[in-house]
Coordinates of C-alpha atoms in Angstrom, one line a residue:
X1 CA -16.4 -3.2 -0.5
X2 CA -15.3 -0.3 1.5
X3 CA -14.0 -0.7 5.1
X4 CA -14.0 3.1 6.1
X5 CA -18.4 3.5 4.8
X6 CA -19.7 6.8 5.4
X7 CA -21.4 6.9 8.5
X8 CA -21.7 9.0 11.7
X9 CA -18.5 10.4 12.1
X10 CA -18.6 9.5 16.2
X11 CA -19.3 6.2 15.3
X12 CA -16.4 5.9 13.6
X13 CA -15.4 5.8 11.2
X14 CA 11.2 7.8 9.8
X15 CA 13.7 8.9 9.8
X16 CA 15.5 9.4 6.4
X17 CA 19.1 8.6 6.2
X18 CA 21.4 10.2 4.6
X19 CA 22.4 7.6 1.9
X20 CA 24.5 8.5 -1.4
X21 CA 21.8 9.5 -3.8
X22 CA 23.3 8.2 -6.9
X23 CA 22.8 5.0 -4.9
X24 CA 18.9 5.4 -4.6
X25 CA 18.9 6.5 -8.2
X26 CA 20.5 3.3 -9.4
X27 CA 18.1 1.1 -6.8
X28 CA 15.4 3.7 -7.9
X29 CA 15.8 3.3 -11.7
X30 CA 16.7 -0.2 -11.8
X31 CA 13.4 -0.9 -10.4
X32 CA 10.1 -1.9 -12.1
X33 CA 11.2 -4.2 -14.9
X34 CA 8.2 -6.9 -13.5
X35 CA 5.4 -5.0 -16.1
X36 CA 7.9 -4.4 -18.7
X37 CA 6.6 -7.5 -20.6
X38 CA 2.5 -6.1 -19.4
X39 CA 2.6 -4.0 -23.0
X40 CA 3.5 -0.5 -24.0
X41 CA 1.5 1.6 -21.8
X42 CA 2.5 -0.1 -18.7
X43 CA 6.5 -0.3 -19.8
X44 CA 6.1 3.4 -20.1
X45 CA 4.6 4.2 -16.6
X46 CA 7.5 1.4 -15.0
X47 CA 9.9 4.1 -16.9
X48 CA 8.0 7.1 -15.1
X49 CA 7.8 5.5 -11.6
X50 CA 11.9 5.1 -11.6
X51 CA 12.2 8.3 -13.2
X52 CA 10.1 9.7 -10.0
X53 CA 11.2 8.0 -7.7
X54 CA 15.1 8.7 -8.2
X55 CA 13.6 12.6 -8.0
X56 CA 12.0 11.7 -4.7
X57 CA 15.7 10.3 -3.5
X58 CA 17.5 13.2 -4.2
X59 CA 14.8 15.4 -2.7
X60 CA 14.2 13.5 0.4
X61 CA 11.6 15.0 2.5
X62 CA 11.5 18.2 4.5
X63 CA 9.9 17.0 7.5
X64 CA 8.5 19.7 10.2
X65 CA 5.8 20.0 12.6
X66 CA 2.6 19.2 11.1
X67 CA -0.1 22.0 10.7
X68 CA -2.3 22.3 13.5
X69 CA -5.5 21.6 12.1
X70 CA -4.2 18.5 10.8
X71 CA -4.3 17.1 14.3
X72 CA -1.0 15.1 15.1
X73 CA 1.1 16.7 17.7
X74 CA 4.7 16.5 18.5
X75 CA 6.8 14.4 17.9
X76 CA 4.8 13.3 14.7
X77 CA 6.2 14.9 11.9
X78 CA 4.2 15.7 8.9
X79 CA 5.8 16.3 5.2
X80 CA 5.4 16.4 1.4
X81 CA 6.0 14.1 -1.3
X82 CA 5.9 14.9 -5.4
X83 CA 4.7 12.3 -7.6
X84 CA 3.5 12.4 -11.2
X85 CA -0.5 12.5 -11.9
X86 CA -0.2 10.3 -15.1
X87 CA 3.2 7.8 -14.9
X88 CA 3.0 7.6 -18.4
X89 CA 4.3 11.2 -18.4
X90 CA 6.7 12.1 -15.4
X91 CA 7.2 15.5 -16.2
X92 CA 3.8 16.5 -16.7
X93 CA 1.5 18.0 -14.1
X94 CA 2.6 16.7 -10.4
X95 CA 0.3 16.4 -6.9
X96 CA 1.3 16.4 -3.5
X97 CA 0.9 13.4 -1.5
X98 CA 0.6 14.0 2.6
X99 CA 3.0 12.2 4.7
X100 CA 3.8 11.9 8.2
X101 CA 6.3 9.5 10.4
X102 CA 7.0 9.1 14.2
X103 CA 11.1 7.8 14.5
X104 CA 11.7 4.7 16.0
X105 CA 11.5 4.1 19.8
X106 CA 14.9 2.1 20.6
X107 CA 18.4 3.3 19.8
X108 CA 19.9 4.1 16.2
X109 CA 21.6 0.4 16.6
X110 CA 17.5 -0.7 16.5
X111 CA 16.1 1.0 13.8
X112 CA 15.0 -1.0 10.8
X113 CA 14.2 1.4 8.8
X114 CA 10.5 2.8 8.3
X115 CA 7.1 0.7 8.1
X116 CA 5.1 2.3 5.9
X117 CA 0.9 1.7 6.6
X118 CA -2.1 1.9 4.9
X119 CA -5.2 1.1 6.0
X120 CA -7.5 0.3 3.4
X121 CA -11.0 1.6 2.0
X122 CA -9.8 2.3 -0.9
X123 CA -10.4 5.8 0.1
X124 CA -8.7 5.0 3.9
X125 CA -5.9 7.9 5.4
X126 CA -2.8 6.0 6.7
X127 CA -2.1 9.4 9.0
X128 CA -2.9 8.2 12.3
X129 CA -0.3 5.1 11.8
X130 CA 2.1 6.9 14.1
X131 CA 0.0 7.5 16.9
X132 CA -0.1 3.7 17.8
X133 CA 3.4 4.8 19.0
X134 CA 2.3 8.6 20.9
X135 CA -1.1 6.5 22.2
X136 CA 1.5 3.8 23.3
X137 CA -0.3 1.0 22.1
X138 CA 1.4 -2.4 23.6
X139 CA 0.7 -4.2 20.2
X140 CA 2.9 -2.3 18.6
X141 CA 5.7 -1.4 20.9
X142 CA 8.0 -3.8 19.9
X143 CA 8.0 -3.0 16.6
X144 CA 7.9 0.8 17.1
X145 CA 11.2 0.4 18.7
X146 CA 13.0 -0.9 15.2
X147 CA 11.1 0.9 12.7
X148 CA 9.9 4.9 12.0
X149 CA 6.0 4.3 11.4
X150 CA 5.0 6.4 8.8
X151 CA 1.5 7.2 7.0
X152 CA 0.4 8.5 4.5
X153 CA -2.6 9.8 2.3
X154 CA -2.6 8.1 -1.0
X155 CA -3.6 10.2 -4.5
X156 CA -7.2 11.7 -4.2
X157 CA -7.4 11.2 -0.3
X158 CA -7.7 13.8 2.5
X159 CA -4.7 16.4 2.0
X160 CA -3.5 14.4 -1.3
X161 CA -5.0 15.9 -4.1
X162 CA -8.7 15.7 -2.8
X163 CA -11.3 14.4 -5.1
X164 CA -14.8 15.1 -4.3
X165 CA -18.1 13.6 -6.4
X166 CA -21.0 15.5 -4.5
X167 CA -21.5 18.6 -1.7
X168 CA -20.4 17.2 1.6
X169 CA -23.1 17.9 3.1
X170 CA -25.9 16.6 0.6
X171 CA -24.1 13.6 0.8
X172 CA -24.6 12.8 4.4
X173 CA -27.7 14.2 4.0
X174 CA -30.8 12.0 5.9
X175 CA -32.8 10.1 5.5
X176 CA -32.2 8.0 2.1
X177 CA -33.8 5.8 0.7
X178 CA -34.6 2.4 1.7
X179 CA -31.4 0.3 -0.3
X180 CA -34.1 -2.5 -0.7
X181 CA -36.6 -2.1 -3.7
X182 CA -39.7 -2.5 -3.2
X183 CA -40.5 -1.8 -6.9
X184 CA -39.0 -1.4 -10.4
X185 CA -40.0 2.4 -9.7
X186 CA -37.7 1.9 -6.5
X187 CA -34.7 0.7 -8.8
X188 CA -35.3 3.0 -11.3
X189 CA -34.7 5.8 -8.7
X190 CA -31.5 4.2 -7.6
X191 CA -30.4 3.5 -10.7
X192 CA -30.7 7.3 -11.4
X193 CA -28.7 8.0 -8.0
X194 CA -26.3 6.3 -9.0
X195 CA -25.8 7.7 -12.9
X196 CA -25.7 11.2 -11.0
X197 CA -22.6 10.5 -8.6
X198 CA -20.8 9.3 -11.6
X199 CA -21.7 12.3 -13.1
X200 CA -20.8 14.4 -10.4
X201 CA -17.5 12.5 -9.6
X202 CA -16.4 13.9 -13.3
X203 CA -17.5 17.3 -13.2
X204 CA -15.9 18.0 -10.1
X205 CA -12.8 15.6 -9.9
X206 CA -12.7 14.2 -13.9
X207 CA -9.3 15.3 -14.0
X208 CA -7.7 13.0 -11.4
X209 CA -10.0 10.2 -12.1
X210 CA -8.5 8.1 -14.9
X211 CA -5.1 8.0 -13.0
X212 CA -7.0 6.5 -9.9
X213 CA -5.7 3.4 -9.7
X214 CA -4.4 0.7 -7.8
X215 CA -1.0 0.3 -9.7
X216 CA -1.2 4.2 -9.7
X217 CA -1.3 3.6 -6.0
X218 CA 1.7 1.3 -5.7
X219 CA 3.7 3.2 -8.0
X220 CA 3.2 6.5 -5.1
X221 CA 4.2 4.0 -2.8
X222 CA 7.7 3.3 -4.0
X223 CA 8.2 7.3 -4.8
X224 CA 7.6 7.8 -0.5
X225 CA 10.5 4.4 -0.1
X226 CA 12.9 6.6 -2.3
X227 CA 11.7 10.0 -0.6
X228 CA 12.4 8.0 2.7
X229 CA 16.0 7.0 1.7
X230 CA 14.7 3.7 1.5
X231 CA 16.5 0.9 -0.6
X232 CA 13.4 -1.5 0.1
X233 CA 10.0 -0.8 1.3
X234 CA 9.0 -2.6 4.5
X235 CA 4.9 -2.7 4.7
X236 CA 1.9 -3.4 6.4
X237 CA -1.6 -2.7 4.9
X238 CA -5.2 -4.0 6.1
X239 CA -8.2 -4.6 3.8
X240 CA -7.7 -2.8 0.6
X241 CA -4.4 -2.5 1.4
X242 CA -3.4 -6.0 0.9
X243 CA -4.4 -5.2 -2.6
X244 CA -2.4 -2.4 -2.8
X245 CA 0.4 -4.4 -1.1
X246 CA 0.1 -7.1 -3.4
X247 CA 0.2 -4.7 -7.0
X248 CA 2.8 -3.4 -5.3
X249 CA 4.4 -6.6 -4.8
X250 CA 4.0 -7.4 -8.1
X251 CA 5.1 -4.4 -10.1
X252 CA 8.3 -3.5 -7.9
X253 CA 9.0 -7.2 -6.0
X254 CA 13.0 -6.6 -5.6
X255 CA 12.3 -3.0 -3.6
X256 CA 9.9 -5.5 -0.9
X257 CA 12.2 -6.2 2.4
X258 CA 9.0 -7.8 4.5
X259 CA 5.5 -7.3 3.9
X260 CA 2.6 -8.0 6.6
X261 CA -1.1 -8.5 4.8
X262 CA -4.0 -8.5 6.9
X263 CA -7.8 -9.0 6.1
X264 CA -6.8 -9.8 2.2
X265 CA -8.6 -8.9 -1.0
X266 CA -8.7 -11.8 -3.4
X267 CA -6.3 -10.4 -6.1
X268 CA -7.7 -12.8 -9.0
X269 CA -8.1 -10.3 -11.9
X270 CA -12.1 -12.2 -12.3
X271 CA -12.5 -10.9 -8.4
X272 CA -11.7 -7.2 -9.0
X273 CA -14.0 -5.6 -8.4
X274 CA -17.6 -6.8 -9.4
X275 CA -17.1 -10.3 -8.4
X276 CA -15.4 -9.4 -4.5
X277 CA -18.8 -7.6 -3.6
X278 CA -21.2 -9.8 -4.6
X279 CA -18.9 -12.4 -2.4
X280 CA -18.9 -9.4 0.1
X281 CA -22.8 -9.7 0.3
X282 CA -22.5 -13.5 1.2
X283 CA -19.6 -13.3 4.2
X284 CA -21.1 -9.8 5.9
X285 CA -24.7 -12.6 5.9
X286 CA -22.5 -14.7 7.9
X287 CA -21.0 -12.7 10.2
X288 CA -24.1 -10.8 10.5
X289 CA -25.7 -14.4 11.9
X290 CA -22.5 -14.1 14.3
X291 CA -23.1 -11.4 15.8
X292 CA -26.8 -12.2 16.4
X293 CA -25.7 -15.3 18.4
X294 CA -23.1 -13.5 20.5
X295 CA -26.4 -11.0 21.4
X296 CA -28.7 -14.0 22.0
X297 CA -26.0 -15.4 24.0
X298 CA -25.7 -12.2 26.3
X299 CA -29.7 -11.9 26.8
X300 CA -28.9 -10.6 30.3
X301 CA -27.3 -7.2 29.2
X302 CA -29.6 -6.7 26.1
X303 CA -32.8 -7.9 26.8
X304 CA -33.2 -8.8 22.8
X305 CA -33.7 -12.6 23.0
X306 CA -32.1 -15.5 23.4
X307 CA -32.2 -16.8 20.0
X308 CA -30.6 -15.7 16.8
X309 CA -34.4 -15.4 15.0
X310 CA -35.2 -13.7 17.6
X311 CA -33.0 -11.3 18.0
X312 CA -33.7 -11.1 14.1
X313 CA -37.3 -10.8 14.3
X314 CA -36.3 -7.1 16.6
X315 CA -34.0 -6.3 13.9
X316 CA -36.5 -7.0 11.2
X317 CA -39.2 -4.9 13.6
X318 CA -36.8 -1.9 13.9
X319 CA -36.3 -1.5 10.1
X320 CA -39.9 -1.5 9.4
X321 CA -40.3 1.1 11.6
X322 CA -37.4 3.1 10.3
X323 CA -39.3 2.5 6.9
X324 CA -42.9 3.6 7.7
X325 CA -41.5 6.9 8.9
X326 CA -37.6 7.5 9.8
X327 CA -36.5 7.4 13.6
X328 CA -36.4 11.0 15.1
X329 CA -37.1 12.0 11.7
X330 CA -33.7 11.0 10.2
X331 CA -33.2 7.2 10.5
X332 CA -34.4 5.5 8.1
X333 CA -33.6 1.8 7.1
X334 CA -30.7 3.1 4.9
X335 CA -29.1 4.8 8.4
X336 CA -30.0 1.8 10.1
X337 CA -27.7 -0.5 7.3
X338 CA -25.2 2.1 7.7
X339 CA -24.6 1.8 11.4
X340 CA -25.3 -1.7 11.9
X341 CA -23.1 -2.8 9.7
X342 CA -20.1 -1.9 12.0
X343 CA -20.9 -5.2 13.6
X344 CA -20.7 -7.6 11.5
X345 CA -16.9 -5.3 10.3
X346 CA -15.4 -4.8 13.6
X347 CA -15.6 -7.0 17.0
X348 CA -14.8 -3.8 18.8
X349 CA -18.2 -2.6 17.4
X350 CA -20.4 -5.5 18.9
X351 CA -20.9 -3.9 22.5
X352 CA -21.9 -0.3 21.4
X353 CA -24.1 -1.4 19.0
X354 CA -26.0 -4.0 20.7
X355 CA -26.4 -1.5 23.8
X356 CA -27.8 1.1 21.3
X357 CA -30.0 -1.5 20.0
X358 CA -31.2 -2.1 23.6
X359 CA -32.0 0.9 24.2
X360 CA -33.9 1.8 21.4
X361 CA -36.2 -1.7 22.4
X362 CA -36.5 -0.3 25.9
X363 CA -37.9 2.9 24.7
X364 CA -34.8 5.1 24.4
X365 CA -35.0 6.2 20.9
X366 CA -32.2 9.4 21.3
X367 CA -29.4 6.9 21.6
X368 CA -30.2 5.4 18.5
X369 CA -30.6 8.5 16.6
X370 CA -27.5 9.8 18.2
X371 CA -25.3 7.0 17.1
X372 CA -27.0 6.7 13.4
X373 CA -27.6 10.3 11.8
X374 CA -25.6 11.9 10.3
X375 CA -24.2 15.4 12.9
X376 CA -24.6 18.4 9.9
X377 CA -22.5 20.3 12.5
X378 CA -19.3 18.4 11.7
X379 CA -18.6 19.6 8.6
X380 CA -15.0 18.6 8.8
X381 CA -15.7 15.7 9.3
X382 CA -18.4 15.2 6.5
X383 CA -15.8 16.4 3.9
X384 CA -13.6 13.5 5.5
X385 CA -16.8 11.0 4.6
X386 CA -17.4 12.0 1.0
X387 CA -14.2 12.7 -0.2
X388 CA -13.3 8.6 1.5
X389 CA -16.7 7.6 -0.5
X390 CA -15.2 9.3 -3.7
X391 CA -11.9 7.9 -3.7
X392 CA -13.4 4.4 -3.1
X393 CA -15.9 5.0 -6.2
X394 CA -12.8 6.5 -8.4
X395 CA -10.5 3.3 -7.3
X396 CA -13.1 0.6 -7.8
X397 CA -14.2 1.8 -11.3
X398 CA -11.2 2.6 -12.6
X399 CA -9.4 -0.2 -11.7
X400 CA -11.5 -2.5 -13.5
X401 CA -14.0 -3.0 -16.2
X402 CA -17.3 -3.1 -14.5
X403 CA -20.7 -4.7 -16.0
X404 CA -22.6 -1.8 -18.1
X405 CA -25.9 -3.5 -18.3
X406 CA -28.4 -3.2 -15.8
X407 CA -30.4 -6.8 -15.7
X408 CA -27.1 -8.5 -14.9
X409 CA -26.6 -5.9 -12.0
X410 CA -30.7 -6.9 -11.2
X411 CA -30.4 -10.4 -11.7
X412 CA -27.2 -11.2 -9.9
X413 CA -28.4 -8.5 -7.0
X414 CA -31.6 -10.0 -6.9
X415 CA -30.5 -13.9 -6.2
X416 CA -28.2 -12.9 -3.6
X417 CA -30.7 -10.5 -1.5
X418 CA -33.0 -13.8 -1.2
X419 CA -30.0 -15.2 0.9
X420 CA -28.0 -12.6 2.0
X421 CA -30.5 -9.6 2.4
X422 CA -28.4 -7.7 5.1
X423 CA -25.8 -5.9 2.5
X424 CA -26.7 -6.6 -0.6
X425 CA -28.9 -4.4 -2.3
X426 CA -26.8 -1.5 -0.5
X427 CA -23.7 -2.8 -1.7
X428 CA -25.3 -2.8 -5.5
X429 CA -26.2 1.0 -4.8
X430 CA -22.7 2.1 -3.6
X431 CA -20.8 0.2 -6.7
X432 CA -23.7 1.1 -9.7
X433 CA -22.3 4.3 -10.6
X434 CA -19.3 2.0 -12.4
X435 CA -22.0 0.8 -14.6
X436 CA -21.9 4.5 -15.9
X437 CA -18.3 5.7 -15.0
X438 CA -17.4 8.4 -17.5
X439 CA -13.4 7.4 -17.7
X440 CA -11.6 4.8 -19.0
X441 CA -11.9 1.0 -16.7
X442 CA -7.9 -0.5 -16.9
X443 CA -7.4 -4.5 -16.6
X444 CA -6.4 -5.8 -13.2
X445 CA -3.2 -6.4 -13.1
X446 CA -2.2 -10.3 -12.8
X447 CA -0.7 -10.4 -9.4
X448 CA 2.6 -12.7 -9.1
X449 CA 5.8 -13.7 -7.9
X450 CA 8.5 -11.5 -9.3
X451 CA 12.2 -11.8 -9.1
X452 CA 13.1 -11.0 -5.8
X453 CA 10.1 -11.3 -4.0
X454 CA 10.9 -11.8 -0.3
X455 CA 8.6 -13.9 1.9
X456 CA 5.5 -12.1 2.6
X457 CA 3.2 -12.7 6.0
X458 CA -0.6 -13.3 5.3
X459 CA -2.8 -12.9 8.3
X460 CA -6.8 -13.2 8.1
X461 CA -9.6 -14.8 10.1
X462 CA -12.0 -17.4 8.4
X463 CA -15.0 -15.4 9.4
X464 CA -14.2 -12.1 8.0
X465 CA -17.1 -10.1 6.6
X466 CA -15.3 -7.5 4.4
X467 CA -12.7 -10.1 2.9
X468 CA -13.7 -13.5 2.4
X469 CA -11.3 -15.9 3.3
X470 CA -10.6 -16.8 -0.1
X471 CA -8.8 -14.0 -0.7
X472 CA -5.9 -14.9 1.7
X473 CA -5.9 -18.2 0.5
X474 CA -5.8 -17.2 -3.7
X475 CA -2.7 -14.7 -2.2
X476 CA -1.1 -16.9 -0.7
X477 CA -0.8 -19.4 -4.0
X478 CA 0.1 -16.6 -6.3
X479 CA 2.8 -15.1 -3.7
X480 CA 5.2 -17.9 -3.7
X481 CA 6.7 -19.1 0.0
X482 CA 4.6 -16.5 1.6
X483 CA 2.9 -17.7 5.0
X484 CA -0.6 -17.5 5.6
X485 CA -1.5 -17.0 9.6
X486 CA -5.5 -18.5 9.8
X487 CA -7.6 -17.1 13.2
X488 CA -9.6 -19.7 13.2
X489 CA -13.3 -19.2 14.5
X490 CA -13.1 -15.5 14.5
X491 CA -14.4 -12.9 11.8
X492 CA -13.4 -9.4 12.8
X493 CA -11.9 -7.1 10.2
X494 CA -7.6 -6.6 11.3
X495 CA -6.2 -8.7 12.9
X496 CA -2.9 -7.5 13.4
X497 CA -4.6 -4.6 15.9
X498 CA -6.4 -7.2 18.0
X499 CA -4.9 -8.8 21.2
X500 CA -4.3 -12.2 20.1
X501 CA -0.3 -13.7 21.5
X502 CA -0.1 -16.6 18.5
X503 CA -0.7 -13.5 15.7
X504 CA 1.1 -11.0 17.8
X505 CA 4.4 -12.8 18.9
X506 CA 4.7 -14.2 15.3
X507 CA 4.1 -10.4 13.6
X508 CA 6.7 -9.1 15.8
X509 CA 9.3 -12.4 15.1
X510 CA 9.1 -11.6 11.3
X511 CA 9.3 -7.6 11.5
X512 CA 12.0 -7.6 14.1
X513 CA 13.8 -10.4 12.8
X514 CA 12.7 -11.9 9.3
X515 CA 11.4 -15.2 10.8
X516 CA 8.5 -17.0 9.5
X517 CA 7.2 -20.7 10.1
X518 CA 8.3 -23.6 8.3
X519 CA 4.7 -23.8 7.8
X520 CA 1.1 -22.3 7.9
X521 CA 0.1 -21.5 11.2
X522 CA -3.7 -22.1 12.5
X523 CA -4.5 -19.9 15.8
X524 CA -7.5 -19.9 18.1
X525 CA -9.8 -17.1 18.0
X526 CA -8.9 -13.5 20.2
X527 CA -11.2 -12.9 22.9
X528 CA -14.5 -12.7 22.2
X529 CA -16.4 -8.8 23.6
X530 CA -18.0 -9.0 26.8
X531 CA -20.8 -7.1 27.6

């Protein structure tokens, strides 16, 4: 279920006051009581996060200019923050975590405090948070002028502690093969795939990869509030990181001050993380069909048809001739999925790929190659691709106890890809190697209201591909007097980032000034993409 998928790397993929320390240590230490009553382990890691986080208060941050090749110029400030590998033992061995913050826009009397970001995947880099603010995004103006933004990497990801599973470069390697079997030979082959990236994830990374968590995560996340001179943690995360936001909400609820969800994973512990694929398979179907119309509908710019089946049919043509012998030698129906697949994800994404698409009817097969192999050139950038697909692996299985035996994996894949062929079988691939994960598969945590909980916004769009609408819904019960924010009609994967005045006014109301609704709120859809 991974918002940042390897693909085509072109196709895309504050400041610290100075506050009394032994004040953070006491807010720091007095902190996670919520999993006290979870068990022993879990008692010992809430003792571990305070214990590292009041270290993180005293140490603050040394913030400086960030290194060059990192890519974030002036003012962007990049920095460093120590947390423990294993909670369960806080002065054992310790990683880095990359941070880096932009300060707020408007005057001291302004600031808020910091809004700490992350984007999702699990496997997604927060980094580029404060360049909504040097890129002078409108969206976000108002809110950069009260708050620092700040981003970050979380354990495993980019300059945090890298884990890797496979060479870089043999894993955008094309083209692969075709995610739907044609055989039991076929499945056989994938099933063997798959038992080899688990295997690889623990000869190259098995260190890291039993304390690759989601509470893990969370726990990070309230060591950078301390190292920020935080008392309370003001977030927004998309996708994932509504999960995260919501383990975090439930291990440490008295250090939230306001929390913005967007695009939301259903937390249920049955949903994570078998269950919220397989549903995965079923919404991406739907916005698939979507996006199909929107092309039918726009006949004149693509020339594909002017029905959805047709507009199928081309798609359906195209992947049998990836299959029968790859595109420029490279994309193969596996590409295909890979770039495709942005559509039904991201409304931004319906233009270029549809105009791709058109070309490649009208005889222009370069573009499509272009946009859907993989550039062996970038190798920067195909580090950034595996190591995002090995921190989503690590999180995934080790979050939660996955099923071991194959003919549930067959069966259950098998009845979906009747209905919902367009992701499913790929899906199955991507999430198999927790069938065979080598380290130890924790119980989700039971996400709740704790004492102190403050009123958390819940924004998502009924059409959504990546996370089901349910999800926002199930959050929304176990988070009690949250709001929940619908776009109705609309599907496309953050919503906060999209023009749309009834989200954005009411995003900026509670940031700025704590207000919510008295109620849910229903808005229209944003604009739809024109041609």
């Amino acid at each position: 279920m991974r918002d940042i998928r390897p693909k085509k790397r072109t196709a895309t993929l504050g400041s610290a006051g100075v506050i009394a320390a032994a004040t953070l240590i006491a807010g720091a230490v007095t902190a996670p009581t919520a999993s006290a009553s979870a068990g022993h382990g879990q008692d010992r890691e809430a003792r571990g996060a305070a214990i590292a986080a009041a270290r993180a208060a005293q140490a603050g941050i040394d913030w400086q200019d960030c290194p060059a090749d990192w890519g974030f110029a002036k003012p962007i400030q990049c920095g460093w923050v120590s947390v423990p590998l294993d909670y369960a033992h806080p002065f054992g061995k310790q990683i880095k975590l990359a941070v880096d913050r932009i300060g707020n826009t408007g005057t001291k009397q302004e600031r808020q405090g910091a809004l700490v970001y992350n984007p999702g995947g699990p496997g997604g880099s927060g980094m580029r948070f404060p360049t909504r603010v040097t890129n002078k995004n409108p969206i976000w103006a108002n809110v950069a002028k009260a708050y620092d933004f700040v981003g970050f990497d979380p354990r495993g990801v980019g300059h945090s502690a890298p884990i890797s599973c496979v060479d870089p470069q043999e894993f955008v390697k094309a083209p692969k093969m075709d995610p739907v079997p044609d055989s039991e030979a076929d499945k056989l082959a994938q099933r063997k795939l798959a038992r080899e990236y688990a295997d690889g994830c623990y000869e190259r990374s098995g260190e890291m990869l039993p304390y690759m968590t989601t509470p893990n995560t969370a726990r990070d996340l309230d060591v950078i509030r301390a190292a920020l001179g935080e008392k309370k943690l003001n977030y927004l995360g998309v996708s994932y990181g509504t999960y995260l936001g919501a383990v975090y909400g439930t291990l440490f609820p008295g250090h939230l001050r306001r929390m913005v969800v967007d695009s939301v994973v259903n937390p249920a512990r049955q949903n994570i993380w078998y269950q919220a694929n397989l549903e995965q398979d079923v919404a991406f179907e739907g916005r698939w069909k979507d996006w199909e119309d929107w092309v039918a509908k726009n006949d004149a710019a693509f020339h594909l048809g002017t029905t959805r089946d047709a507009v199928q049919a081309k798609w359906l043509q195209l992947r049998a001739t990836a299959k029968k012998s790859p595109i420029g030698g490279v994309v193969g129906p596996a590409e295909l999925i890979s770039f495709f697949q942005s559509a039904p994800y991201y409304d931004s994404s319906w233009v270029p790929v549809a105009t791709v698409f058109s070309k490649y009817v009208a005889g222009d097969t370069q573009a499509l190659v272009d946009a859907a192999a993989p550039d062996m050139s970038d190798t920067a950038g195909n580090i950034s691709a595996e190591n995002g697909n090995a921190v989503y692996t690590a999180v995934e299985c080790a979050d939660a106890k996955w099923p071991t035996s194959w003919r549930k994996w067959d069966r259950d894949n098998t009845r979906l890809n009747k209905d919902y062929p367009f992701m499913t079988w790929a899906n199955a691939w991507m999430n198999l190697p927790c069938a065979t994960w080598h380290t130890k598969q924790q119980t989700p945590l039971d996400v709740k209201t704790g004492k102190g909980l403050p009123q958390v916004m819940i924004v998502q769009s009924t059409n959504d591909a990546a996370t089901p609408y349910a999800g926002a819904v199930e959050l929304h019960r176990r988070f009690q007097g949250s709001r929940l924010i619908t776009e109705q009609g609309a599907g496309s994967h953050g919503v906060t980032g999209l023009v749309n005045p009834c989200i954005n006014s009411r995003v900026d109301a509670y940031l700025l000034e704590g207000k919510l609704d008295a109620a849910d709120v229903t808005c229209g859809p944003h604009a739809t993409p024109k041609p």
